[in-house]
């Protein structure tokens, strides 16, 4: 159904964003590159994208960057049709911060194939 497809897309975009701010080992228990500048820089890059609210200042409060990014992604994906913009932002940031690794590429392909 369209609803199931949309929710899969949302989850995929959220997983991509989370992968960028994660440190150490990803959910799949595979090593992934840590972004240059670490989780804070990844948070700032993601949240500077219009799709995620253009609000990088939210990463400055010394809290949990992953939670901040999760919230921004959830807000963005409440609006149908924003998934592609979200994924472009994630990929753009991962290229900029040199952490576009196989895990991120695989997730992107998965999103592409399931949409």
Coordinates of C-alpha atoms in Angstrom, one line a residue:
X1 CA 0.0 0.0 0.0
X2 CA 1.0 3.6 -0.4
X3 CA 1.0 4.2 3.3
X4 CA 3.4 1.3 3.9
X5 CA 5.6 2.5 1.2
X6 CA 5.6 6.1 2.6
X7 CA 6.4 4.8 6.1
X8 CA 9.3 2.7 4.8
X9 CA 10.7 5.7 3.0
X10 CA 10.4 7.7 6.2
X11 CA 12.2 5.1 8.2
X12 CA 14.9 4.8 5.6
X13 CA 15.6 8.5 5.6
X14 CA 15.6 8.5 9.4
X15 CA 18.1 5.6 9.4
X16 CA 20.4 7.4 7.0
X17 CA 20.4 10.6 9.1
X18 CA 21.0 8.6 12.3
X19 CA 23.9 6.7 10.7
X20 CA 25.6 10.0 10.1
X21 CA 25.6 11.2 13.7
X22 CA 26.2 7.7 15.2
X23 CA 29.6 6.9 16.5
X24 CA 31.5 3.6 16.6
X25 CA 29.5 0.6 15.3
X26 CA 26.2 0.9 13.4
X27 CA 23.1 -1.1 14.1
X28 CA 24.3 -3.7 11.6
X29 CA 27.3 -4.2 13.8
X30 CA 29.6 -3.2 11.0
X31 CA 32.2 -0.5 11.3
X32 CA 31.4 2.7 9.5
X33 CA 33.4 5.9 8.9
X34 CA 33.0 8.5 11.5
X35 CA 32.3 11.9 10.0
X36 CA 35.0 14.6 10.1
X37 CA 34.2 16.7 13.1
X38 CA 32.2 13.9 14.8
X39 CA 28.5 13.8 15.6
X40 CA 28.3 17.5 16.4
X41 CA 29.5 18.5 12.9
X42 CA 27.2 16.0 11.3
X43 CA 24.3 17.4 13.3
X44 CA 25.1 20.9 12.2
X45 CA 25.4 19.9 8.6
X46 CA 22.1 18.0 8.6
X47 CA 20.2 20.6 10.5
X48 CA 21.5 23.4 8.2
X49 CA 19.5 21.8 5.3
X50 CA 16.2 23.5 4.7
X51 CA 14.4 20.1 4.8
X52 CA 15.5 19.5 8.4
X53 CA 14.5 22.9 9.6
X54 CA 17.5 25.1 8.8
X55 CA 18.3 25.1 12.5
X56 CA 21.9 24.1 13.1
X57 CA 21.9 26.1 16.3
X58 CA 20.0 23.2 17.9
X59 CA 23.2 21.2 17.8
X60 CA 25.0 23.7 20.1
X61 CA 23.2 22.9 23.3
X62 CA 25.6 20.1 24.3
X63 CA 22.8 17.6 24.4
X64 CA 22.4 14.3 22.5
X65 CA 23.0 15.1 18.8
X66 CA 21.4 11.9 17.7
X67 CA 18.1 12.9 19.5
X68 CA 18.3 16.4 18.0
X69 CA 18.7 14.9 14.5
X70 CA 16.0 12.3 15.1
X71 CA 13.5 15.0 16.0
X72 CA 14.4 17.1 13.0
X73 CA 14.0 14.1 10.7
X74 CA 10.6 13.1 12.2
X75 CA 9.4 16.7 11.8
X76 CA 10.5 16.9 8.2
X77 CA 9.0 13.5 7.3
X78 CA 5.7 14.4 8.7
X79 CA 5.3 16.3 5.5
X80 CA 4.8 13.8 2.6
X81 CA 7.2 14.0 -0.3
X82 CA 10.1 15.3 1.7
X83 CA 12.0 12.0 1.8
X84 CA 14.1 12.7 -1.3
X85 CA 15.2 16.1 -0.1
X86 CA 16.1 14.5 3.2
X87 CA 18.2 11.8 1.6
X88 CA 19.9 14.4 -0.6
X89 CA 20.8 16.4 2.5
X90 CA 22.2 13.3 4.2
X91 CA 24.3 12.2 1.2
X92 CA 25.5 15.8 0.7
X93 CA 26.6 16.0 4.4
X94 CA 28.2 12.6 4.3
X95 CA 30.3 13.6 1.2
X96 CA 31.2 16.9 2.8
X97 CA 32.3 15.3 6.1
X98 CA 34.0 12.4 4.3
X99 CA 31.8 9.6 5.8
X100 CA 29.9 8.5 2.7
X101 CA 30.8 4.8 3.3
X102 CA 29.3 1.6 2.1
X103 CA 26.8 1.5 4.9
X104 CA 25.3 4.9 3.8
X105 CA 25.5 3.9 0.1
X106 CA 23.7 0.6 0.8
X107 CA 21.0 2.4 2.7
X108 CA 20.5 4.9 -0.2
X109 CA 20.2 2.0 -2.7
X110 CA 17.7 0.3 -0.4
X111 CA 15.6 3.5 -0.2
X112 CA 15.8 3.9 -4.0
X113 CA 14.8 0.3 -4.7
X114 CA 11.9 0.4 -2.2
X115 CA 10.3 3.6 -3.4

